[in-house]
Tab-separated table of C-alpha atoms in Angstrom:
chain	number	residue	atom	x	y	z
C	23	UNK	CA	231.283	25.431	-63.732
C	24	UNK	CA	230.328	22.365	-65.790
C	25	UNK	CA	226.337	21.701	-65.587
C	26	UNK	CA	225.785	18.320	-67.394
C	27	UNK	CA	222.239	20.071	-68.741
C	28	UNK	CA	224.343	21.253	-71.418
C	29	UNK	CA	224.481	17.886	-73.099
C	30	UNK	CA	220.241	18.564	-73.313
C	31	UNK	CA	220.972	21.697	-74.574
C	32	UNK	CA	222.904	20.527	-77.431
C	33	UNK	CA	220.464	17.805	-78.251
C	34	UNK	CA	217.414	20.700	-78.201
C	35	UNK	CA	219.050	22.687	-80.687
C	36	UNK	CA	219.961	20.054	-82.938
C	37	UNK	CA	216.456	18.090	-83.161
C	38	UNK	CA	214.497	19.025	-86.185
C	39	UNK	CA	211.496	18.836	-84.323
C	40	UNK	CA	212.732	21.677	-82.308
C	41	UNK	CA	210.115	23.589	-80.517
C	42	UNK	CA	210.344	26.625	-78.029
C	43	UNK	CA	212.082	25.138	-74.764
C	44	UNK	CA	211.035	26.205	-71.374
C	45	UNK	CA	213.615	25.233	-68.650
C	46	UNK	CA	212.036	24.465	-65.373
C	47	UNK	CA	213.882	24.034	-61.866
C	48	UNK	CA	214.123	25.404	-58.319
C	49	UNK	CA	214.690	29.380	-58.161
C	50	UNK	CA	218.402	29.898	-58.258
C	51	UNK	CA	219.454	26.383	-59.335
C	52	UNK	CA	221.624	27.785	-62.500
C	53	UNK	CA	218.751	27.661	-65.294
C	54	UNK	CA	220.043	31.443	-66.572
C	55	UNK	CA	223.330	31.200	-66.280
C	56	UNK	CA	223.161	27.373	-68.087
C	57	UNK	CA	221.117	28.795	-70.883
C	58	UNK	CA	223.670	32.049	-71.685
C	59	UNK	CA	226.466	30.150	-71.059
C	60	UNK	CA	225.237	27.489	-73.456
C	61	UNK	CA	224.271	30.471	-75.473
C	62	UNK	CA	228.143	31.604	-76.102
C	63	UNK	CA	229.500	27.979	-76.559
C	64	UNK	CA	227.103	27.191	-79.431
C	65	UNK	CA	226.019	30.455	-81.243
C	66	UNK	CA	227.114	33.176	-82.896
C	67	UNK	CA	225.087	35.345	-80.700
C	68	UNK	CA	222.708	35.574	-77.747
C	69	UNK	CA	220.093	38.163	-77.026
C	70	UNK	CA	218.995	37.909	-73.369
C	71	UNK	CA	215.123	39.307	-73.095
C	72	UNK	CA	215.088	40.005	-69.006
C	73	UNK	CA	211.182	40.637	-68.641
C	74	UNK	CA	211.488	41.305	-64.743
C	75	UNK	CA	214.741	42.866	-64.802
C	76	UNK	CA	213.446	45.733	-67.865
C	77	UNK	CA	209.501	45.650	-67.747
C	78	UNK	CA	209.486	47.591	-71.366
C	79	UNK	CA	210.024	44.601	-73.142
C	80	UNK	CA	206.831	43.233	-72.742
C	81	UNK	CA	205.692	45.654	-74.871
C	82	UNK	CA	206.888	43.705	-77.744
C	83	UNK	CA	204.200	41.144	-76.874
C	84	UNK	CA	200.874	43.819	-75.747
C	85	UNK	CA	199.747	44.871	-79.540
C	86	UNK	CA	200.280	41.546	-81.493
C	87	UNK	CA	201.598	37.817	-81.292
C	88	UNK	CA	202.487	37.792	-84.649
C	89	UNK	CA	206.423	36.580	-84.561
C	90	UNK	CA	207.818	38.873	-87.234
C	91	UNK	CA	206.248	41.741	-85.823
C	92	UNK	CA	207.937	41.388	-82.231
C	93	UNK	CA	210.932	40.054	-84.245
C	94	UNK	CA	211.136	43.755	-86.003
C	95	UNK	CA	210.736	45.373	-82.813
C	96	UNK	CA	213.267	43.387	-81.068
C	97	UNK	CA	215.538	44.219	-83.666
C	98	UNK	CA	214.697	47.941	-83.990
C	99	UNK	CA	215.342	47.750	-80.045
C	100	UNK	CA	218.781	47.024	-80.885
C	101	UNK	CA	219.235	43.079	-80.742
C	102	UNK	CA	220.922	41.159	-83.393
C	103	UNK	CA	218.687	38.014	-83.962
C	104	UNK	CA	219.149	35.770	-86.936
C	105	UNK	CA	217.417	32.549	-87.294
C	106	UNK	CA	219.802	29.815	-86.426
C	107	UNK	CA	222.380	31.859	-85.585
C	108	UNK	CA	220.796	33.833	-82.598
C	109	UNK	CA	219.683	32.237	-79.516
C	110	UNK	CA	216.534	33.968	-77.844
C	111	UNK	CA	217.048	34.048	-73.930
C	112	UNK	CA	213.596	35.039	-72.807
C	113	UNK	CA	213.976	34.996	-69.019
C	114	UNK	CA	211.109	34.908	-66.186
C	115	UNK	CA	209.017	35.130	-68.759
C	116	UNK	CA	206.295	34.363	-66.116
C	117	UNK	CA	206.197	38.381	-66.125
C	118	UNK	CA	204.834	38.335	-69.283
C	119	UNK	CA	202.015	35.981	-70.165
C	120	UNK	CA	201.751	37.306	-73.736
C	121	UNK	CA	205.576	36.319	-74.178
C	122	UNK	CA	204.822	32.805	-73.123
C	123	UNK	CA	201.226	32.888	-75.086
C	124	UNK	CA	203.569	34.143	-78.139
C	125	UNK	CA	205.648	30.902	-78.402
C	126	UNK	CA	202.792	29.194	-79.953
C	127	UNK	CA	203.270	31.233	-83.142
C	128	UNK	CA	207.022	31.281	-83.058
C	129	UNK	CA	206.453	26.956	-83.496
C	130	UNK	CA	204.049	27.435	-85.662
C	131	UNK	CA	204.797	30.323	-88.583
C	132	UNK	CA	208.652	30.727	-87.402
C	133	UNK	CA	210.405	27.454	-85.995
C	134	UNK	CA	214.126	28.242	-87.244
C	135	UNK	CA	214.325	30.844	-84.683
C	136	UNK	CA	216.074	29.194	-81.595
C	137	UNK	CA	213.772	30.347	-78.339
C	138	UNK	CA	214.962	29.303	-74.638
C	139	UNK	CA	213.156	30.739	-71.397
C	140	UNK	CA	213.747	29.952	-67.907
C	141	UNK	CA	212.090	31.695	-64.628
C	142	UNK	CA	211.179	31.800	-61.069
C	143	UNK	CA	208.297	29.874	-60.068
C	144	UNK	CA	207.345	29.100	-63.382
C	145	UNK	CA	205.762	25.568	-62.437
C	146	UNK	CA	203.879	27.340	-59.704
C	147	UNK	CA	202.780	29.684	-62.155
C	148	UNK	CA	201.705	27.225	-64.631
C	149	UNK	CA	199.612	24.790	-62.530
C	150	UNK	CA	197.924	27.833	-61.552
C	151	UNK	CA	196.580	28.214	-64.868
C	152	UNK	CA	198.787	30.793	-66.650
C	153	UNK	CA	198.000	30.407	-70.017
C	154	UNK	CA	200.464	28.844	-72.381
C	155	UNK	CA	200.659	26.459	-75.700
C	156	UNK	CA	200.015	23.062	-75.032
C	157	UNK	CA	202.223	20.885	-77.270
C	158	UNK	CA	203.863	23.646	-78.833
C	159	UNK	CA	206.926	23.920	-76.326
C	160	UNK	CA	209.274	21.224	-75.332
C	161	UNK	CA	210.417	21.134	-71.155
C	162	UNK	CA	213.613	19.946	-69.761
C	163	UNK	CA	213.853	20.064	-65.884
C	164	UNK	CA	217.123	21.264	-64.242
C	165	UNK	CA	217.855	20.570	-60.654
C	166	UNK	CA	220.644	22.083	-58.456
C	167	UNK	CA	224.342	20.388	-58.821
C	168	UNK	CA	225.003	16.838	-58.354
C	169	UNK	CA	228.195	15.514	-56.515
C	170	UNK	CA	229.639	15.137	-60.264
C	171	UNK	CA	229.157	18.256	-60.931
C	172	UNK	CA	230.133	19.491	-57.671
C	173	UNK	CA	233.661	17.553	-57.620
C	174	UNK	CA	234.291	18.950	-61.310
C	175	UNK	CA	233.763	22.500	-60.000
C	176	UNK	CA	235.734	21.695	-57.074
C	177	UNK	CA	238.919	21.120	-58.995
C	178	UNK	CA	238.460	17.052	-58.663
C	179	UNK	CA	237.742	16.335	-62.079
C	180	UNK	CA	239.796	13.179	-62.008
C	181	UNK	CA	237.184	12.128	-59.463
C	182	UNK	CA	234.183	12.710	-61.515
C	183	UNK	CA	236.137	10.621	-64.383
C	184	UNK	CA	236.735	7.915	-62.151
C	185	UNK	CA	232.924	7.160	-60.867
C	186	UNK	CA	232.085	7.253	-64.763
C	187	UNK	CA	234.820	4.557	-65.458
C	188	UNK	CA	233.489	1.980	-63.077
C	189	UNK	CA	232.562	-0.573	-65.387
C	190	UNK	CA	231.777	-3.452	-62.043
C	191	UNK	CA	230.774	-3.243	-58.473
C	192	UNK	CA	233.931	-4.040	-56.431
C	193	UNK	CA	235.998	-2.269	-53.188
C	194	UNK	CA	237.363	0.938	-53.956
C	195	UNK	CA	240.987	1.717	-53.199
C	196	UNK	CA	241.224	2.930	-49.562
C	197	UNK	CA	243.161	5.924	-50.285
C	198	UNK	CA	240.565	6.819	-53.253
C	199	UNK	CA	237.250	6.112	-51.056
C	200	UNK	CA	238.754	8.656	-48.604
C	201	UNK	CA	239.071	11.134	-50.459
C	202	UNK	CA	235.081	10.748	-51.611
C	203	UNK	CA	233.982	10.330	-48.512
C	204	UNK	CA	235.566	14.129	-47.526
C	205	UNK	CA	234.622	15.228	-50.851
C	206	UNK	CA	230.950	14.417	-49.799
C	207	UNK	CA	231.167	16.040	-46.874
C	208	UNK	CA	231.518	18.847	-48.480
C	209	UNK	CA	228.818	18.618	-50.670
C	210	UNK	CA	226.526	17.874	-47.768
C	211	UNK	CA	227.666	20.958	-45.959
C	212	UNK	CA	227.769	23.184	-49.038
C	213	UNK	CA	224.902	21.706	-51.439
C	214	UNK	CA	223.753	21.943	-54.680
C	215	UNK	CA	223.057	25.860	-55.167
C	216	UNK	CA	225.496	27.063	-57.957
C	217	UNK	CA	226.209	30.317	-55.897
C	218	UNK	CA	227.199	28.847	-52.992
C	219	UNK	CA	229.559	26.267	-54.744
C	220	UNK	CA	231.122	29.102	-56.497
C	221	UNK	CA	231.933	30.969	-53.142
C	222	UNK	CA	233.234	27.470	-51.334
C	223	UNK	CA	235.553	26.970	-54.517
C	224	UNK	CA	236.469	30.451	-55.026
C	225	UNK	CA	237.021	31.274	-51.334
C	226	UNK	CA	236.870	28.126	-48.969
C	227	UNK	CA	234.708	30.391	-46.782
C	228	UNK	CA	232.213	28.219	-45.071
C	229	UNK	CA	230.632	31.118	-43.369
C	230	UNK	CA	230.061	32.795	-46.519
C	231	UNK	CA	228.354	29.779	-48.127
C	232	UNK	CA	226.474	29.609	-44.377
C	233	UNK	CA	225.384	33.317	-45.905
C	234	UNK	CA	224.121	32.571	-48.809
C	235	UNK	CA	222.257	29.888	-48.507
C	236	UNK	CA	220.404	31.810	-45.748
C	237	UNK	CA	219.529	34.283	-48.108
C	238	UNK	CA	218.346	31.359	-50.252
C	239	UNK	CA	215.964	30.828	-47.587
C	240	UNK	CA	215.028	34.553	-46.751
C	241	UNK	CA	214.074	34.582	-50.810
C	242	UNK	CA	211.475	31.595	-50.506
C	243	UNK	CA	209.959	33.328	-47.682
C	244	UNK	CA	209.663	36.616	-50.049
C	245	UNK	CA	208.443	34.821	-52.785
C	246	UNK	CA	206.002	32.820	-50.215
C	247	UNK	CA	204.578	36.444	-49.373
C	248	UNK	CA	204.732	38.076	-53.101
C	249	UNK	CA	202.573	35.040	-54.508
C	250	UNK	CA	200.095	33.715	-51.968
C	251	UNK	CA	197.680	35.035	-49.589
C	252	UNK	CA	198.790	36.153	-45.564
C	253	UNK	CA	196.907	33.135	-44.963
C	254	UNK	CA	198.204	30.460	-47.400
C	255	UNK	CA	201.606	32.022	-46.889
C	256	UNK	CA	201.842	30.967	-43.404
C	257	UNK	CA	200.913	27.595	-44.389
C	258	UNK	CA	203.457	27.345	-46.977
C	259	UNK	CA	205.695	28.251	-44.839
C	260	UNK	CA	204.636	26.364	-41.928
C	261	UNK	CA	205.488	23.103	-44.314
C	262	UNK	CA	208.746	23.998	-45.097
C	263	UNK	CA	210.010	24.785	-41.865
C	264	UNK	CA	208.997	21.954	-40.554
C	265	UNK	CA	210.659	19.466	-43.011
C	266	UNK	CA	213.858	19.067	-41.119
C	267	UNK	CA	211.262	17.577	-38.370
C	268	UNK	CA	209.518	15.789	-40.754
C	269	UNK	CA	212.586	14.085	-41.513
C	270	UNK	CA	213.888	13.215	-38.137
C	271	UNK	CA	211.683	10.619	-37.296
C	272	UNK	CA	211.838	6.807	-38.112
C	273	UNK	CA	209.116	6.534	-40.087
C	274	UNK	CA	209.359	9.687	-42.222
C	275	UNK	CA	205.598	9.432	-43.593
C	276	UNK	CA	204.432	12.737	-43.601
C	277	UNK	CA	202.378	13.631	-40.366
C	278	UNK	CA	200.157	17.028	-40.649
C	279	UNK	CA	200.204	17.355	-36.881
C	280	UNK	CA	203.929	18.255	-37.033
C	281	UNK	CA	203.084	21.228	-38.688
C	282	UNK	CA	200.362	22.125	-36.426
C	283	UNK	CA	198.122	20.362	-33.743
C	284	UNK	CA	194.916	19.030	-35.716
C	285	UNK	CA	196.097	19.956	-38.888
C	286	UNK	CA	194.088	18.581	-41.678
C	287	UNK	CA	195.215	17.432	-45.184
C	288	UNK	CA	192.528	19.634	-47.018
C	289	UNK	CA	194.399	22.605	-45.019
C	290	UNK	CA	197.740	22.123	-45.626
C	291	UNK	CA	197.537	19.404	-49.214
C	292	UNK	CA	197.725	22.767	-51.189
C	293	UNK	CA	200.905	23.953	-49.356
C	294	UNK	CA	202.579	21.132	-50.241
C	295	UNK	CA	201.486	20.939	-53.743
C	296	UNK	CA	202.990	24.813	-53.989
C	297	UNK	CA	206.166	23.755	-52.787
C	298	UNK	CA	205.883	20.795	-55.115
C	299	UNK	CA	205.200	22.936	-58.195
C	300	UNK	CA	208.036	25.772	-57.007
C	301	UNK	CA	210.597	22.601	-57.426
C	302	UNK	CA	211.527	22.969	-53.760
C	303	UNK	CA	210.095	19.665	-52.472
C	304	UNK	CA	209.886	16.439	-53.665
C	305	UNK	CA	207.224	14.330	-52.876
C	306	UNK	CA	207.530	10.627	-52.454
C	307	UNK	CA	204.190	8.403	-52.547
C	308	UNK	CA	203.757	5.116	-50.984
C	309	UNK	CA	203.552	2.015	-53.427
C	310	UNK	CA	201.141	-0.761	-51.954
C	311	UNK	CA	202.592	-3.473	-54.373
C	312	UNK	CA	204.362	-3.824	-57.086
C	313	UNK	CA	203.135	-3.912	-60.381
C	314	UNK	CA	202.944	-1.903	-63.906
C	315	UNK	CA	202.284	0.949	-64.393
C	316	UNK	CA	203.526	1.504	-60.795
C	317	UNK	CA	201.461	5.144	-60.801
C	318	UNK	CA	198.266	2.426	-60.829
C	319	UNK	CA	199.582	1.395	-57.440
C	320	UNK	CA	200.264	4.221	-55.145
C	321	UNK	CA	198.815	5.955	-52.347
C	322	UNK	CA	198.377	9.292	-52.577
C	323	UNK	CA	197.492	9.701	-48.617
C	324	UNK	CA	200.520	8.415	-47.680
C	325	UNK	CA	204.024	10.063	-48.551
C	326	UNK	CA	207.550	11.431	-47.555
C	327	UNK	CA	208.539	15.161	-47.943
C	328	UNK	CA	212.443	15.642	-49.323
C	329	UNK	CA	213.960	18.752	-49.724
C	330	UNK	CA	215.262	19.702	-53.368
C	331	UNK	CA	218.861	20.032	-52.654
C	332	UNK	CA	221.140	19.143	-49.134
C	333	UNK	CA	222.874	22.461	-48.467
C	334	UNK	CA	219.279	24.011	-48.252
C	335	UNK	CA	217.777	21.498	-45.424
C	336	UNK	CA	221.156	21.761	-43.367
C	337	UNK	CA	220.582	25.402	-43.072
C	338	UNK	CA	216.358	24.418	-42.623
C	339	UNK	CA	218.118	22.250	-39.728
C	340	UNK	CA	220.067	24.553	-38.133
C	341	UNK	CA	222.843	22.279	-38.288
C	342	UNK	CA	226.258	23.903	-38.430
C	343	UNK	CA	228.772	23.137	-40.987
C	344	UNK	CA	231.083	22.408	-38.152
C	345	UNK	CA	229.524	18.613	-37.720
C	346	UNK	CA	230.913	17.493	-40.849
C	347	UNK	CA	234.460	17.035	-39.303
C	348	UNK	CA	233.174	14.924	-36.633
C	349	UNK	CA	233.694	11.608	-38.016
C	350	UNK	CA	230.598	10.464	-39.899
C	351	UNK	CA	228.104	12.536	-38.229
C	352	UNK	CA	226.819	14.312	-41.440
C	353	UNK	CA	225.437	11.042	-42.719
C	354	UNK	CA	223.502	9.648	-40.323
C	355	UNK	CA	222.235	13.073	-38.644
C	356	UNK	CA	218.126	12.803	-38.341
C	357	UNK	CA	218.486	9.186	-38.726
C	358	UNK	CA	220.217	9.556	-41.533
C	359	UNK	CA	218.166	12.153	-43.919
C	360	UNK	CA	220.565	13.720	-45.436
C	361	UNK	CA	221.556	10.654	-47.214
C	362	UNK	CA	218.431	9.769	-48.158
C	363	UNK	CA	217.617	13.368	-49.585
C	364	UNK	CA	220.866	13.113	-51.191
C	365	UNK	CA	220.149	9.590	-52.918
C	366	UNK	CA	216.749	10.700	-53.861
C	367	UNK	CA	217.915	14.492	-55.273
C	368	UNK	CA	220.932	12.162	-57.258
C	369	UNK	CA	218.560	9.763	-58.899
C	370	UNK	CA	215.491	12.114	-59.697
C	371	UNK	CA	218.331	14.122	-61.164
C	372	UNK	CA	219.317	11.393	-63.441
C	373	UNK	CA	215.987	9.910	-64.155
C	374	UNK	CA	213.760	13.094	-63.848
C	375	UNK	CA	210.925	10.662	-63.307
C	376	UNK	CA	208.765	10.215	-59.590
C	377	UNK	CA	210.014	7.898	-57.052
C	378	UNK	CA	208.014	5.901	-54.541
C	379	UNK	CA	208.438	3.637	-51.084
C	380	UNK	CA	207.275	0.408	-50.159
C	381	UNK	CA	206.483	-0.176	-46.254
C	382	UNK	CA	204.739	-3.935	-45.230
C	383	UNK	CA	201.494	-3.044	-43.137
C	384	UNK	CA	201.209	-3.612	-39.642
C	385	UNK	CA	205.307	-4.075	-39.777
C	386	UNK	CA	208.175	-1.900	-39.902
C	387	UNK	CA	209.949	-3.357	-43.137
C	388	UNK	CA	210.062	-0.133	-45.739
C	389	UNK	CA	212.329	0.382	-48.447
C	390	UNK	CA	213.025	3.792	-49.087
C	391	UNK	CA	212.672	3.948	-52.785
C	392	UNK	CA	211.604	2.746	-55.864
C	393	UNK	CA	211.958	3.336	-58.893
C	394	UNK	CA	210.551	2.201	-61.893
C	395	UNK	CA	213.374	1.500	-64.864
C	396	UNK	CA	211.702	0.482	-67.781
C	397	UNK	CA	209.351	-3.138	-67.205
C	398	UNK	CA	211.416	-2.927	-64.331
C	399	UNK	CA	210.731	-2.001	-60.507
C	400	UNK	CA	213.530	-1.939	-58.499
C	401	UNK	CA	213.475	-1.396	-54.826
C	402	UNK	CA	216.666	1.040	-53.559
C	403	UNK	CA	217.070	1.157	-49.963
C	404	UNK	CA	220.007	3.844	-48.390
C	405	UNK	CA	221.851	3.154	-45.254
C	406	UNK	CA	223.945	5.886	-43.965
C	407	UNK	CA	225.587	4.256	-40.720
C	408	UNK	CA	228.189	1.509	-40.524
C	409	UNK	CA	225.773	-1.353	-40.143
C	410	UNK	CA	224.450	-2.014	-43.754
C	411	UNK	CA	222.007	-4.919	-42.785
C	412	UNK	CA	218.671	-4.159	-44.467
C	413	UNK	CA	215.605	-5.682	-43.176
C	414	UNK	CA	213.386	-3.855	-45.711
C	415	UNK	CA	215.074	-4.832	-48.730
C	416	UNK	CA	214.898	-8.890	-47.131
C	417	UNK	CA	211.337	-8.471	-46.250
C	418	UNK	CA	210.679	-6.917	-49.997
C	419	UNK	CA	212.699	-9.886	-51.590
C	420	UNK	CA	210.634	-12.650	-49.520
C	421	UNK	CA	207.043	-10.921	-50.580
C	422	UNK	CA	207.801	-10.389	-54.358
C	423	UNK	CA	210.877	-12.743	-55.102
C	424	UNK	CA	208.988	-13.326	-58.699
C	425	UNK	CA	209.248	-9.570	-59.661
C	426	UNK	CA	212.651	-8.608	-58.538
C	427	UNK	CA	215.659	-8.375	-61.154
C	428	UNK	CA	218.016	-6.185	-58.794
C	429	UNK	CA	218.378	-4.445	-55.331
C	430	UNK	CA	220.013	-1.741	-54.661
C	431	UNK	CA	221.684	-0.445	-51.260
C	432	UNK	CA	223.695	2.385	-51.324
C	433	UNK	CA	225.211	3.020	-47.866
């Protein structure tokens, strides 16, 4: 598999203001396998420190923080680590809080030592307060596979090439859109998650990609029981479940009675902000009006719920793989969702910054994103069905026709 994080990789190692990188994402989006594989393609050696998988290592970090000292260890361990040469995999290094605590010195008293670390839940972990060294570590943020990806893994590189040579916005070649449009049928049955793209492109087993991403599922429910209370568990999981419903409604503001008859935000707002921080939601806040910094503008009681990848909230939906041969079905299912999840997952992929609607009070014009670019706000609206009219985007044009450079409908 190609992941296009790689490029970010390459561009870590060879900044001189190289710090200790922590790679954040959704649990089982790649971030290991990215980081070792980068590892072998661009050093003469890597030493992968698994702190869940062989507890003894955090040993290294209990007595002292001093870098040479766990450096000796490490090395009288048996790893090979030379500066420059060697890159450090520390992985879920949320299991040891020292290790993370310890990259502070590492910047400081040994920089030419090349340190990446990835793990599970590692933004939860961190907004809960785990201790770690503020401006001392740079962050990249990975997300599951994008349709590029996806079509390069798929053995339709060609495809991939060809969306990157568009130079102008013009009709595709009939026999060339076709082939997309199954392509992405695909990807909306099979998602994101690198395991299950491996087992569709190894094996063309849809039932064994049905499989796995169920056990995707089965290990956010274990990991909403290992790290929360009974009682904030159920919540958290109460949210998630109910996304798919969330989702299937017009207006897909976020409604706390869907999860549970007089539900209140206090209740359930720090659900949502786990699932936030865990990388498995994205969160998508109203914009009043448009205007700079657009964060100045937004509404923080009103917002959409997406899922972080498409594969995952067709199995949420209990919707079988099956639909995807019934004509266009896929794409406007839930009044059309799954391309708006896919849209949003695409461009916070690219952009890796927030996104936000617009909806006109006491009317139902909304467009479904924006996105600031720059100076530059741009409304985005996404139509998944045949008819491509788009009230929203007219009723956004006629209210701020002094601030808008460029709309954008993808249908």
């Amino acid at each position: 598999m190609k992941r296009f994080i790689e490029a970010d990789l390459i561009k870590w190692k060879e900044s001189d203001r190289r710090k200790p990188l922590l790679l954040l994402g959704v649990r089982q989006c790649g971030k290991t396998w990215s980081l070792l594989e980068f590892g072998k393609q661009n050093y003469g050696n890597v030493e992968h420190i698994d702190f869940y998988g062989d507890k003894k290592y955090s040993a290294f970090f209990e007595d002292s923080m001093d870098p040479d000292r766990i450096l000796d260890q490490m090395r009288l361990a048996g790893h090979k680590i030379s500066p420059g040469e060697t890159l450090l995999v520390f992985d879920e290094i949320q299991e040891c809080p020292k290790a993370l605590g310890s990259l502070k010195y590492f910047f400081e008293k040994r920089p030419e030592y090349h340190i990446a670390c990835a793990g599970s839940l590692l933004g939860v972990r961190l907004s809960q307060g785990l201790s770690f060294p503020v401006g001392k570590v740079d962050y990249l943020h990975m997300h599951p596979m994008s349709f590029s990806e996806f079509l390069i893994a798929d053995g339709a590189p060609e495809l991939a090439d060809y969306i990157n040579s568009i130079a102008e916005i013009a009709p595709m070649p009939e026999l060339i859109f076709d082939r997309f449009v199954e392509k992405l049928k695909i990807f909306f049955a099979v998602g994101g998650m690198p395991e299950a793209v491996n087992f569709w492109v190894e094996e063309r087993d849809m039932n064994r990609v049905e499989q796995i991403l169920k056990s995707n599922l089965l290990s956010y429910d274990f990991d909403f029981s290992k790290h929360l209370s009974p009682a904030e568990s159920h919540k958290v999981s109460l949210v998630w479940r109910t996304l798919p419903s969330q989702l299937a409604r017009e207006n897909k503001k976020f409604l706390y009675k869907i999860v549970k008859e007089n539900a209140r935000a206090r209740e359930y707002e720090p659900a949502i902000r786990w699932l936030e921080d865990a990388d498995m939601i994205q969160r998508v806040n109203l914009m009043k009006s448009p205007g700079l910094p657009v964060s100045a503008y937004e509404d923080y009681s009103s917002f959409k719920v997406y899922a972080a990848d498409v594969g995952l909230l067709r199995i949420l939906s209990g919707l079988d793989s099956k639909t995807l041969a019934v004509g266009d079905a896929f794409f406007t299912n839930f009044k059309g969702s799954f391309s708006e999840n896919y849209i949003l997952n695409s461009l916070s992929a690219v952009y890796d910054i927030p996104l936000r609607y617009w909806t006109k009070e006491n009317s139902n014009a909304e467009v479904d994103f924006i996105l600031q670019y720059g100076n530059d706000i741009i409304p985005i609206e996404v139509k998944a069905a045949a008819n491509v009219q788009s009230k929203g985007l007219k009723r956004y044009n006629e209210e701020y026709a002094d601030k808008v450079s460029l709309r954008i409908r993808y249908s």
